[in-house]
Coordinates of N, CA and C in Angstrom, one line a residue:
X1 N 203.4 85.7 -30.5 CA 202.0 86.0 -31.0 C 201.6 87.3 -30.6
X2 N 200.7 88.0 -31.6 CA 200.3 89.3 -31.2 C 198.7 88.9 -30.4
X3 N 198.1 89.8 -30.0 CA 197.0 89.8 -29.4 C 196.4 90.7 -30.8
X4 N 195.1 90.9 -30.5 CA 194.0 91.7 -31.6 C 194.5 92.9 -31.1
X5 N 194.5 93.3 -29.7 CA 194.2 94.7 -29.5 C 195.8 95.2 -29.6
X6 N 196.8 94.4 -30.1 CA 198.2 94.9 -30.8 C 199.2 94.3 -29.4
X7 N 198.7 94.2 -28.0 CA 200.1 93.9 -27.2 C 200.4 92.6 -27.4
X8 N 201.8 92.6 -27.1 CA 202.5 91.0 -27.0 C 202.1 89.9 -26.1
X9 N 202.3 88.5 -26.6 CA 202.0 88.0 -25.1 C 201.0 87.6 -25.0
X10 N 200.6 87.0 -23.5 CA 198.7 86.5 -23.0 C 198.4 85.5 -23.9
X11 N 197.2 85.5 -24.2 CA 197.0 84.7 -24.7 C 196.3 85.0 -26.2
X12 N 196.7 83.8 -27.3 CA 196.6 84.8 -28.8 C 195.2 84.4 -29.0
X13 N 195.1 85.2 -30.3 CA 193.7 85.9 -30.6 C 193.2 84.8 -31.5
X14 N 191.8 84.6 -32.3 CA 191.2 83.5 -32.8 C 192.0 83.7 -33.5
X15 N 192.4 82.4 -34.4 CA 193.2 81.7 -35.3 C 192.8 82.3 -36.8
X16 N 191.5 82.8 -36.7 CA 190.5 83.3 -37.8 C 191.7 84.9 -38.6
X17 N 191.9 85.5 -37.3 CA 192.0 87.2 -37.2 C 193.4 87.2 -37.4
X18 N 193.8 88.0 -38.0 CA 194.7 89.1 -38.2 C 194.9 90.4 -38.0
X19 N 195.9 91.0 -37.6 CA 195.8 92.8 -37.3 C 196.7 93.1 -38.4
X20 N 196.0 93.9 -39.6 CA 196.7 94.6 -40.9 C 197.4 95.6 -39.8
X21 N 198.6 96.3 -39.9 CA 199.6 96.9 -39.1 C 200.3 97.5 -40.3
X22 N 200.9 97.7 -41.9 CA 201.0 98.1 -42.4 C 200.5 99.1 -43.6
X23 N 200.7 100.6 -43.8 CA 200.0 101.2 -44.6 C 199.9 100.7 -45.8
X24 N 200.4 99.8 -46.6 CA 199.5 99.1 -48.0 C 199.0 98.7 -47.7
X25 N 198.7 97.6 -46.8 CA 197.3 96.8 -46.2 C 195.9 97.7 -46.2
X26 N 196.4 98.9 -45.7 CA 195.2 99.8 -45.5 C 194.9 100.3 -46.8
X27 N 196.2 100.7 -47.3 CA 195.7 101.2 -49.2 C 195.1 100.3 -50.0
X28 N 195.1 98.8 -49.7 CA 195.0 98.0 -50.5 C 193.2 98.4 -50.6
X29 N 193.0 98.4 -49.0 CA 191.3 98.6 -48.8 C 190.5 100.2 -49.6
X30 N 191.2 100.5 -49.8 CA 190.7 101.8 -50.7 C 190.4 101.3 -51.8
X31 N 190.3 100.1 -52.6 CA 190.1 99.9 -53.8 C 189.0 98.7 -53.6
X32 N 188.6 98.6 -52.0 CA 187.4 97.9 -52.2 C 186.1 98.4 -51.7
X33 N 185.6 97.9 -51.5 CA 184.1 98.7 -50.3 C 184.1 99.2 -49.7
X34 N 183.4 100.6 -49.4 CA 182.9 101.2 -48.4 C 181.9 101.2 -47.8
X35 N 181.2 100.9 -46.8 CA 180.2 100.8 -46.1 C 179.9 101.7 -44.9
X36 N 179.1 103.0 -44.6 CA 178.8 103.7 -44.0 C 178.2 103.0 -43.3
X37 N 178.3 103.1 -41.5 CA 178.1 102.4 -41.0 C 177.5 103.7 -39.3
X38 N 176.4 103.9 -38.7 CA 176.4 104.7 -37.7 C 176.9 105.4 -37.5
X39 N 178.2 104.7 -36.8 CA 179.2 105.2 -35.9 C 180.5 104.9 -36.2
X40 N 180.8 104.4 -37.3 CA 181.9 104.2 -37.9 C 182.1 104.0 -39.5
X41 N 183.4 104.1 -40.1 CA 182.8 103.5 -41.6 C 183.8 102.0 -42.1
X42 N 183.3 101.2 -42.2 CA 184.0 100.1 -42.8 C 184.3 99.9 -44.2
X43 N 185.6 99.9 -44.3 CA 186.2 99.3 -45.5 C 186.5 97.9 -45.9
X44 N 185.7 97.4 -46.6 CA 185.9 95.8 -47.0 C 186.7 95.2 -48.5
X45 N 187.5 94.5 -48.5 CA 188.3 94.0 -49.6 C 188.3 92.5 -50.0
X46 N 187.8 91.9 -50.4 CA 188.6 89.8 -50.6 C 189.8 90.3 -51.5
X47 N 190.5 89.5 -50.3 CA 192.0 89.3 -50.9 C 192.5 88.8 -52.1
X48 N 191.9 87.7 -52.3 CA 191.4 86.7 -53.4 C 192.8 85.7 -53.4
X49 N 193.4 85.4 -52.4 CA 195.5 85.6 -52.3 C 194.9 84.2 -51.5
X50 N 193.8 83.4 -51.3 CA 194.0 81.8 -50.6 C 194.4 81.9 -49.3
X51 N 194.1 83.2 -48.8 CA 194.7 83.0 -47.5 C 193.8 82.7 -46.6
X52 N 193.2 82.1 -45.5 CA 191.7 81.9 -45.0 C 191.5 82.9 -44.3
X53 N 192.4 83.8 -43.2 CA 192.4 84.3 -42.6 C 192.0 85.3 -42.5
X54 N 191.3 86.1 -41.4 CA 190.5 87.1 -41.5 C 191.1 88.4 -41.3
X55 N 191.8 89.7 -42.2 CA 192.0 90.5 -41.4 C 191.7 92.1 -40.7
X56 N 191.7 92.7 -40.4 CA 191.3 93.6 -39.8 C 191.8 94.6 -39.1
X57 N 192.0 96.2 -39.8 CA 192.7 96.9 -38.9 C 191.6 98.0 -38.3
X58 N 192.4 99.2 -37.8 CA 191.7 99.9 -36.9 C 192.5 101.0 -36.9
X59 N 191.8 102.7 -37.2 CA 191.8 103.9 -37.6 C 191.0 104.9 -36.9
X60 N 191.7 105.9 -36.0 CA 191.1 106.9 -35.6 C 192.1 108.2 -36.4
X61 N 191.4 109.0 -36.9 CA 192.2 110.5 -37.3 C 192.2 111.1 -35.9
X62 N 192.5 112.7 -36.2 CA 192.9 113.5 -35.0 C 191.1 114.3 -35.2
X63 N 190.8 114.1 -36.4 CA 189.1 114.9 -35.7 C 188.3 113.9 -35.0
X64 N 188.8 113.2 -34.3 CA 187.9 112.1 -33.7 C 187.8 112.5 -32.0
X65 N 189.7 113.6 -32.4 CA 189.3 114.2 -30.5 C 190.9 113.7 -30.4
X66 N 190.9 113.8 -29.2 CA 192.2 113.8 -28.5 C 192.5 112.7 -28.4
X67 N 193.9 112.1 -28.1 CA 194.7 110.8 -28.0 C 193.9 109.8 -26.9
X68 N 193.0 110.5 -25.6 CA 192.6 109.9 -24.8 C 191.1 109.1 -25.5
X69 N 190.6 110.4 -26.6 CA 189.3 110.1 -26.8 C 189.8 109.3 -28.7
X70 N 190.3 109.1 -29.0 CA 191.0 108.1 -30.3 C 191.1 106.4 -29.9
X71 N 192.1 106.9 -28.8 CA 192.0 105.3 -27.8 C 191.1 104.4 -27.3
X72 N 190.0 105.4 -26.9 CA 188.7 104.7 -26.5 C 187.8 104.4 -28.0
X73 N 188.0 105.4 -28.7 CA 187.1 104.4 -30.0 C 187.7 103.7 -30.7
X74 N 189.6 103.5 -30.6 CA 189.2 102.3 -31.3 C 189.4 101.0 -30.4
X75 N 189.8 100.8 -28.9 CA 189.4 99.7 -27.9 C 187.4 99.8 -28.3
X76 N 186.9 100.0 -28.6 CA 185.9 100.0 -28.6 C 185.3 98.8 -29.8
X77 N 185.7 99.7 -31.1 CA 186.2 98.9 -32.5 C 186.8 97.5 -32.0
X78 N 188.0 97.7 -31.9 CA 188.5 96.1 -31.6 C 187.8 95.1 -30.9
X79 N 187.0 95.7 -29.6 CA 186.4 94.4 -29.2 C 185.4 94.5 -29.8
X80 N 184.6 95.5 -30.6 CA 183.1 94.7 -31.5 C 183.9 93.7 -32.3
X81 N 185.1 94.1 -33.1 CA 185.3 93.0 -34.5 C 185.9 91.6 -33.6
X82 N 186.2 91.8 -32.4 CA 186.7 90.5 -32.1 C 185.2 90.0 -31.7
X83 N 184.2 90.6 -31.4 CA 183.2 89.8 -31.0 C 181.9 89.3 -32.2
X84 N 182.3 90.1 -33.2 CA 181.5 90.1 -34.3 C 182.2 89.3 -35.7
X85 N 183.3 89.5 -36.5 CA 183.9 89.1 -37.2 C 184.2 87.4 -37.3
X86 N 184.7 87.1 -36.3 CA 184.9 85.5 -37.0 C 183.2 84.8 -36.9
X87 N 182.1 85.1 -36.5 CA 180.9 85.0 -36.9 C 180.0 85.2 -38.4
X88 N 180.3 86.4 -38.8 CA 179.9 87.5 -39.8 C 180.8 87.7 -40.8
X89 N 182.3 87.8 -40.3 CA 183.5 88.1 -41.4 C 183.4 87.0 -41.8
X90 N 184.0 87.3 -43.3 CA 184.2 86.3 -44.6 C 185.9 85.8 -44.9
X91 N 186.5 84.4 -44.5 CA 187.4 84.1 -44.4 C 187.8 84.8 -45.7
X92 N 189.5 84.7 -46.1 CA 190.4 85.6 -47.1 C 189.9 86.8 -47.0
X93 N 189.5 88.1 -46.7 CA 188.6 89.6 -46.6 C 189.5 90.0 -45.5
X94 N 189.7 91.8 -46.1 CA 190.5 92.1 -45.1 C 189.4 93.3 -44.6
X95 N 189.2 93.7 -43.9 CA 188.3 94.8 -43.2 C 189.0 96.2 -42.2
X96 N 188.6 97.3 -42.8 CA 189.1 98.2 -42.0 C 188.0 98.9 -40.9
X97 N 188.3 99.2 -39.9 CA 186.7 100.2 -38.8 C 187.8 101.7 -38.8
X98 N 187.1 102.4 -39.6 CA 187.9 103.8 -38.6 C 186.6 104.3 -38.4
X99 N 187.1 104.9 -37.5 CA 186.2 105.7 -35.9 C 185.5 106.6 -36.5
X100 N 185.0 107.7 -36.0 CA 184.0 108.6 -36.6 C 183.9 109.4 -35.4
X101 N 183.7 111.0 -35.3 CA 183.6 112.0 -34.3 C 182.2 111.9 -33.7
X102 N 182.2 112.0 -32.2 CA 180.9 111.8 -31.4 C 180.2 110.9 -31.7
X103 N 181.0 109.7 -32.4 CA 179.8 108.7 -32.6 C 180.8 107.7 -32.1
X104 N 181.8 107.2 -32.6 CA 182.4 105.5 -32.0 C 182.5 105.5 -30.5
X105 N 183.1 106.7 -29.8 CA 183.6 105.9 -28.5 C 181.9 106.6 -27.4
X106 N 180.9 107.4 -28.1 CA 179.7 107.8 -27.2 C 178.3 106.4 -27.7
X107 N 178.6 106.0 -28.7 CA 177.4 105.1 -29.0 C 177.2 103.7 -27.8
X108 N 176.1 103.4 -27.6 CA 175.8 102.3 -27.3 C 176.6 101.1 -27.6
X109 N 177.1 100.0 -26.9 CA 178.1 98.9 -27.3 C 176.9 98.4 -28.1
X110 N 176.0 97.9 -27.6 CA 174.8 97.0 -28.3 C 174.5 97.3 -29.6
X111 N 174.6 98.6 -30.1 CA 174.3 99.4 -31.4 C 175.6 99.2 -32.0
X112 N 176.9 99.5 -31.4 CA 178.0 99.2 -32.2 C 178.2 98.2 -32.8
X113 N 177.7 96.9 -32.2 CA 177.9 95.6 -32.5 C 176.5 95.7 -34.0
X114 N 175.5 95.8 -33.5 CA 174.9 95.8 -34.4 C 175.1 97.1 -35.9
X115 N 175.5 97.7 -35.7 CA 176.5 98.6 -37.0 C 177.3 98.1 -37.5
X116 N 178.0 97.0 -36.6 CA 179.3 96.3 -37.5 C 178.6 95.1 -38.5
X117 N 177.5 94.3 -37.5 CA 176.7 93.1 -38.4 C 176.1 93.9 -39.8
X118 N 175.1 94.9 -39.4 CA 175.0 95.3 -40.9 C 175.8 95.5 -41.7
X119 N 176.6 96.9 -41.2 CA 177.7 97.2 -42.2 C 178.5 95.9 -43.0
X120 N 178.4 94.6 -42.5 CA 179.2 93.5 -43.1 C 178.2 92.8 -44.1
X121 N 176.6 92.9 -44.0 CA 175.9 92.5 -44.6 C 176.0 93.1 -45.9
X122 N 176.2 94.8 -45.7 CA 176.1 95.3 -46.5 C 177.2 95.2 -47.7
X123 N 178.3 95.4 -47.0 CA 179.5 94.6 -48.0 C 179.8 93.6 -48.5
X124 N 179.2 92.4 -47.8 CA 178.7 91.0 -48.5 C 177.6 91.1 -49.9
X125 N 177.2 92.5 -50.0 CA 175.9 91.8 -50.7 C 176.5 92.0 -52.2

């Protein structure tokens, strides 16, 4: 079993979540929602494929900063959607967070989380 934040091992992740890990997964999400979000921008899709499962990847480019500062926003990303998503996320939906420069890994956790809740509102609606 994978963990959310991608290592092997420990103990596995809610039963809910999924880690999209393939680039069609992520193309797939280009053809659904965008949602500008603070400090990040989320991409939302329903699968519409019966699967219940929630899934969710995670995207820094190279303008986000260097490999040290990429790492930290998206460990950042990963634990809001593990803290936020199987609450807020919509079983079968796949959701992407990519990072954003001076805003994902410098923002407030408390604000991230609440950027993720909107942002999901907003792609719900």
């Amino acid at each position: 079993m994978t963990q959310i934040d991608g290592t092997p091992g420990g103990t596995a992740p809610p039963a809910s979540l999924r880690v999209l890990r393939v680039r069609p997964q992520f193309l797939a999400l280009n053809r659904g929602r965008r949602v500008p979000a603070g400090s990040f921008l989320l991409q939302a899709r329903n699968r519409g494929d019966g699967d219940p499962a929630i899934g969710v990847g995670f995207t820094c480019s190279k303008k986000v900063g260097n490999a040290v500062a990429r790492n930290r926003a998206k460990r950042r990303l990963r634990e809001a959607a593990r803290l936020v998503l199987p609450a807020a996320g919509r079983p079968g939906w796949d959701y992407a967070l990519i990072g954003r420069r001076d805003a994902t890994a410098d923002r407030p956790f408390a604000e991230l989380l609440d950027d993720l809740r909107r942002a999901l509102a907003k792609a719900h609606a």
